[in-house]
């Protein structure tokens, strides 16, 4: 099983979409210290009726989330030269994404549990893609490499 880690997400709709992504891919979603109510209407609307089908763990700290990821953790950021496609993903790996609109703070990307920083190519001088769009791109590359386990 792969792990998606959202570090301090701020937009409930993005986390709702991640819940739906988790349900559709069999991925475990870790939300680290979300700054919104988990009963938020936008969160529920974006997740549609997938909330009961998803595997979601809410953590107070980044360290708590990392303790549940048995594999390597890759930090997705615009501040990297390594392409997300260059990584050889393995079962149990975690894909780490930062809050909207700031991205991951340096202290998190420098944490020893982070194996590498990776980026999704974009046109120059653009800040970022949407959080869950980025997570989907990274996750589906990892799933492709693993042969889409459990997916039809």
PDB file of C-alpha atoms in Angstrom:
ATOM      1  CA  UNK A   1       0.000   0.000   0.000  1.00  0.00           C
ATOM      2  CA  UNK A   2       1.214   3.478  -0.830  1.00  0.00           C
ATOM      3  CA  UNK A   3       0.806   6.428   1.521  1.00  0.00           C
ATOM      4  CA  UNK A   4      -0.195  10.003   0.722  1.00  0.00           C
ATOM      5  CA  UNK A   5       0.852  12.505   3.377  1.00  0.00           C
ATOM      6  CA  UNK A   6      -0.704  15.979   3.411  1.00  0.00           C
ATOM      7  CA  UNK A   7       1.271  18.171   5.766  1.00  0.00           C
ATOM      8  CA  UNK A   8      -0.997  20.811   7.318  1.00  0.00           C
ATOM      9  CA  UNK A   9      -3.516  21.128   4.475  1.00  0.00           C
ATOM     10  CA  UNK A  10      -5.495  24.349   4.567  1.00  0.00           C
ATOM     11  CA  UNK A  11      -8.218  23.941   1.946  1.00  0.00           C
ATOM     12  CA  UNK A  12     -10.897  21.423   2.936  1.00  0.00           C
ATOM     13  CA  UNK A  13     -11.902  20.778  -0.685  1.00  0.00           C
ATOM     14  CA  UNK A  14      -8.406  19.559  -1.544  1.00  0.00           C
ATOM     15  CA  UNK A  15      -8.419  17.153   1.377  1.00  0.00           C
ATOM     16  CA  UNK A  16     -11.894  15.996   0.361  1.00  0.00           C
ATOM     17  CA  UNK A  17     -10.587  15.267  -3.127  1.00  0.00           C
ATOM     18  CA  UNK A  18      -7.667  13.398  -1.548  1.00  0.00           C
ATOM     19  CA  UNK A  19     -10.138  11.269   0.415  1.00  0.00           C
ATOM     20  CA  UNK A  20     -11.776  10.335  -2.875  1.00  0.00           C
ATOM     21  CA  UNK A  21      -8.329   9.647  -4.417  1.00  0.00           C
ATOM     22  CA  UNK A  22      -7.468   7.432  -1.444  1.00  0.00           C
ATOM     23  CA  UNK A  23     -10.694   5.467  -1.787  1.00  0.00           C
ATOM     24  CA  UNK A  24     -10.233   4.955  -5.542  1.00  0.00           C
ATOM     25  CA  UNK A  25      -6.603   3.834  -5.299  1.00  0.00           C
ATOM     26  CA  UNK A  26      -6.504   1.897  -2.027  1.00  0.00           C
ATOM     27  CA  UNK A  27      -3.980   4.384  -0.704  1.00  0.00           C
ATOM     28  CA  UNK A  28      -3.677   5.376   2.939  1.00  0.00           C
ATOM     29  CA  UNK A  29      -4.119   9.144   3.380  1.00  0.00           C
ATOM     30  CA  UNK A  30      -2.377  10.821   6.300  1.00  0.00           C
ATOM     31  CA  UNK A  31      -3.553  14.325   7.232  1.00  0.00           C
ATOM     32  CA  UNK A  32      -1.089  16.053   9.537  1.00  0.00           C
ATOM     33  CA  UNK A  33      -2.634  18.625  11.868  1.00  0.00           C
ATOM     34  CA  UNK A  34      -5.389  19.821   9.524  1.00  0.00           C
ATOM     35  CA  UNK A  35      -6.429  23.408  10.162  1.00  0.00           C
ATOM     36  CA  UNK A  36     -10.092  22.790   9.501  1.00  0.00           C
ATOM     37  CA  UNK A  37     -12.966  20.810  10.925  1.00  0.00           C
ATOM     38  CA  UNK A  38     -13.124  17.284   9.516  1.00  0.00           C
ATOM     39  CA  UNK A  39     -16.894  17.748   9.298  1.00  0.00           C
ATOM     40  CA  UNK A  40     -16.459  20.777   7.004  1.00  0.00           C
ATOM     41  CA  UNK A  41     -19.102  20.919   4.246  1.00  0.00           C
ATOM     42  CA  UNK A  42     -16.501  21.544   1.499  1.00  0.00           C
ATOM     43  CA  UNK A  43     -14.468  18.558   2.679  1.00  0.00           C
ATOM     44  CA  UNK A  44     -17.529  16.313   2.581  1.00  0.00           C
ATOM     45  CA  UNK A  45     -18.722  17.647  -0.774  1.00  0.00           C
ATOM     46  CA  UNK A  46     -15.331  17.121  -2.460  1.00  0.00           C
ATOM     47  CA  UNK A  47     -15.067  13.617  -1.036  1.00  0.00           C
ATOM     48  CA  UNK A  48     -18.602  12.792  -2.170  1.00  0.00           C
ATOM     49  CA  UNK A  49     -19.727   9.463  -0.763  1.00  0.00           C
ATOM     50  CA  UNK A  50     -16.202   8.032  -0.585  1.00  0.00           C
ATOM     51  CA  UNK A  51     -15.471   8.954   3.038  1.00  0.00           C
ATOM     52  CA  UNK A  52     -16.436   5.508   4.322  1.00  0.00           C
ATOM     53  CA  UNK A  53     -14.396   3.826   1.574  1.00  0.00           C
ATOM     54  CA  UNK A  54     -11.141   5.693   2.199  1.00  0.00           C
ATOM     55  CA  UNK A  55      -8.355   4.958   4.650  1.00  0.00           C
ATOM     56  CA  UNK A  56      -7.661   8.250   6.416  1.00  0.00           C
ATOM     57  CA  UNK A  57      -5.513   8.813   9.492  1.00  0.00           C
ATOM     58  CA  UNK A  58      -5.316  12.217  11.157  1.00  0.00           C
ATOM     59  CA  UNK A  59      -2.087  12.976  13.032  1.00  0.00           C
ATOM     60  CA  UNK A  60      -1.136  15.769  15.376  1.00  0.00           C
ATOM     61  CA  UNK A  61       2.502  15.724  14.255  1.00  0.00           C
ATOM     62  CA  UNK A  62       4.576  14.935  11.199  1.00  0.00           C
ATOM     63  CA  UNK A  63       6.549  12.373  13.213  1.00  0.00           C
ATOM     64  CA  UNK A  64       3.335  10.474  14.036  1.00  0.00           C
ATOM     65  CA  UNK A  65       2.451  10.242  10.348  1.00  0.00           C
ATOM     66  CA  UNK A  66       5.953   9.134   9.368  1.00  0.00           C
ATOM     67  CA  UNK A  67       5.900   6.386  11.981  1.00  0.00           C
ATOM     68  CA  UNK A  68       3.089   4.724   9.990  1.00  0.00           C
ATOM     69  CA  UNK A  69       4.968   4.779   6.674  1.00  0.00           C
ATOM     70  CA  UNK A  70       7.158   1.670   6.396  1.00  0.00           C
ATOM     71  CA  UNK A  71       8.910   2.719   3.183  1.00  0.00           C
ATOM     72  CA  UNK A  72      10.723   5.782   1.919  1.00  0.00           C
ATOM     73  CA  UNK A  73       9.164   9.241   1.997  1.00  0.00           C
ATOM     74  CA  UNK A  74       9.457  11.544  -1.021  1.00  0.00           C
ATOM     75  CA  UNK A  75       8.770  15.272  -0.629  1.00  0.00           C
ATOM     76  CA  UNK A  76       7.083  16.850  -3.652  1.00  0.00           C
ATOM     77  CA  UNK A  77       8.257  20.422  -4.142  1.00  0.00           C
ATOM     78  CA  UNK A  78       9.055  22.954  -6.822  1.00  0.00           C
ATOM     79  CA  UNK A  79      12.442  23.331  -5.100  1.00  0.00           C
ATOM     80  CA  UNK A  80      14.061  20.168  -6.433  1.00  0.00           C
ATOM     81  CA  UNK A  81      15.852  19.030  -9.553  1.00  0.00           C
ATOM     82  CA  UNK A  82      14.984  15.314  -9.358  1.00  0.00           C
ATOM     83  CA  UNK A  83      11.893  14.407 -11.400  1.00  0.00           C
ATOM     84  CA  UNK A  84       9.195  12.412  -9.625  1.00  0.00           C
ATOM     85  CA  UNK A  85       9.438   9.909 -12.528  1.00  0.00           C
ATOM     86  CA  UNK A  86      13.101   9.197 -11.735  1.00  0.00           C
ATOM     87  CA  UNK A  87      12.250   7.590  -8.403  1.00  0.00           C
ATOM     88  CA  UNK A  88      11.829   3.805  -8.140  1.00  0.00           C
ATOM     89  CA  UNK A  89       8.784   3.613  -5.888  1.00  0.00           C
ATOM     90  CA  UNK A  90       8.143   0.587  -3.698  1.00  0.00           C
ATOM     91  CA  UNK A  91       5.193  -0.740  -1.796  1.00  0.00           C
ATOM     92  CA  UNK A  92       4.941   1.126   1.504  1.00  0.00           C
ATOM     93  CA  UNK A  93       6.447   4.388   0.240  1.00  0.00           C
ATOM     94  CA  UNK A  94       4.988   7.761   1.182  1.00  0.00           C
ATOM     95  CA  UNK A  95       4.399  10.769  -1.054  1.00  0.00           C
ATOM     96  CA  UNK A  96       4.553  13.980   0.955  1.00  0.00           C
ATOM     97  CA  UNK A  97       2.811  17.217  -0.050  1.00  0.00           C
ATOM     98  CA  UNK A  98       2.745  20.608   1.628  1.00  0.00           C
ATOM     99  CA  UNK A  99       0.028  23.114   2.410  1.00  0.00           C
ATOM    100  CA  UNK A 100      -1.607  25.423  -0.042  1.00  0.00           C
ATOM    101  CA  UNK A 101      -0.238  27.921  -1.061  1.00  0.00           C
ATOM    102  CA  UNK A 102       3.188  27.770   0.632  1.00  0.00           C
ATOM    103  CA  UNK A 103       4.307  24.189   0.071  1.00  0.00           C
ATOM    104  CA  UNK A 104       6.481  22.213   2.438  1.00  0.00           C
ATOM    105  CA  UNK A 105       8.622  24.150   4.907  1.00  0.00           C
ATOM    106  CA  UNK A 106      12.394  23.577   4.816  1.00  0.00           C
ATOM    107  CA  UNK A 107      12.443  21.942   8.247  1.00  0.00           C
ATOM    108  CA  UNK A 108      10.082  19.219   7.010  1.00  0.00           C
ATOM    109  CA  UNK A 109      11.962  18.668   3.732  1.00  0.00           C
ATOM    110  CA  UNK A 110      15.223  18.488   5.709  1.00  0.00           C
ATOM    111  CA  UNK A 111      13.841  15.906   8.140  1.00  0.00           C
ATOM    112  CA  UNK A 112      15.989  12.746   8.003  1.00  0.00           C
ATOM    113  CA  UNK A 113      12.912  10.616   7.197  1.00  0.00           C
ATOM    114  CA  UNK A 114      12.612  12.336   3.802  1.00  0.00           C
ATOM    115  CA  UNK A 115      14.624  10.259   1.319  1.00  0.00           C
ATOM    116  CA  UNK A 116      14.489  12.783  -1.518  1.00  0.00           C
ATOM    117  CA  UNK A 117      12.877  15.939  -2.821  1.00  0.00           C
ATOM    118  CA  UNK A 118      11.150  15.490  -6.167  1.00  0.00           C
ATOM    119  CA  UNK A 119       9.409  17.805  -8.586  1.00  0.00           C
ATOM    120  CA  UNK A 120       6.705  17.661 -11.218  1.00  0.00           C
ATOM    121  CA  UNK A 121       7.838  19.562 -14.338  1.00  0.00           C
ATOM    122  CA  UNK A 122       5.901  22.749 -15.154  1.00  0.00           C
ATOM    123  CA  UNK A 123       6.370  25.854 -17.232  1.00  0.00           C
ATOM    124  CA  UNK A 124       8.804  28.394 -15.737  1.00  0.00           C
ATOM    125  CA  UNK A 125       7.718  31.014 -13.216  1.00  0.00           C
ATOM    126  CA  UNK A 126       4.580  29.177 -12.119  1.00  0.00           C
ATOM    127  CA  UNK A 127       4.083  28.676  -8.403  1.00  0.00           C
ATOM    128  CA  UNK A 128       2.409  25.279  -8.285  1.00  0.00           C
ATOM    129  CA  UNK A 129      -0.282  22.904  -9.416  1.00  0.00           C
ATOM    130  CA  UNK A 130      -3.322  22.229  -7.264  1.00  0.00           C
ATOM    131  CA  UNK A 131      -2.453  20.053  -4.265  1.00  0.00           C
ATOM    132  CA  UNK A 132      -4.569  17.032  -5.123  1.00  0.00           C
ATOM    133  CA  UNK A 133      -3.754  17.262  -8.826  1.00  0.00           C
ATOM    134  CA  UNK A 134      -0.066  17.055  -7.844  1.00  0.00           C
ATOM    135  CA  UNK A 135      -0.767  14.159  -5.500  1.00  0.00           C
ATOM    136  CA  UNK A 136      -2.659  12.344  -8.266  1.00  0.00           C
ATOM    137  CA  UNK A 137       0.195  12.775 -10.744  1.00  0.00           C
ATOM    138  CA  UNK A 138       2.768  11.453  -8.274  1.00  0.00           C
ATOM    139  CA  UNK A 139       0.565   8.667  -6.952  1.00  0.00           C
ATOM    140  CA  UNK A 140      -0.363   7.310 -10.356  1.00  0.00           C
ATOM    141  CA  UNK A 141       3.304   7.200 -11.399  1.00  0.00           C
ATOM    142  CA  UNK A 142       4.084   5.169  -8.276  1.00  0.00           C
ATOM    143  CA  UNK A 143       1.088   2.907  -8.924  1.00  0.00           C
ATOM    144  CA  UNK A 144       2.143   2.465 -12.572  1.00  0.00           C
ATOM    145  CA  UNK A 145       5.603   1.380 -11.484  1.00  0.00           C
ATOM    146  CA  UNK A 146       4.075  -1.131  -9.077  1.00  0.00           C
ATOM    147  CA  UNK A 147       1.741  -2.550 -11.731  1.00  0.00           C
ATOM    148  CA  UNK A 148      -1.436  -0.906 -10.364  1.00  0.00           C
ATOM    149  CA  UNK A 149      -1.833  -3.397  -7.516  1.00  0.00           C
ATOM    150  CA  UNK A 150      -5.466  -4.114  -6.661  1.00  0.00           C
ATOM    151  CA  UNK A 151      -6.780  -1.753  -9.342  1.00  0.00           C
ATOM    152  CA  UNK A 152      -8.875  -2.687 -12.364  1.00  0.00           C
TER     153      UNK A 152
END
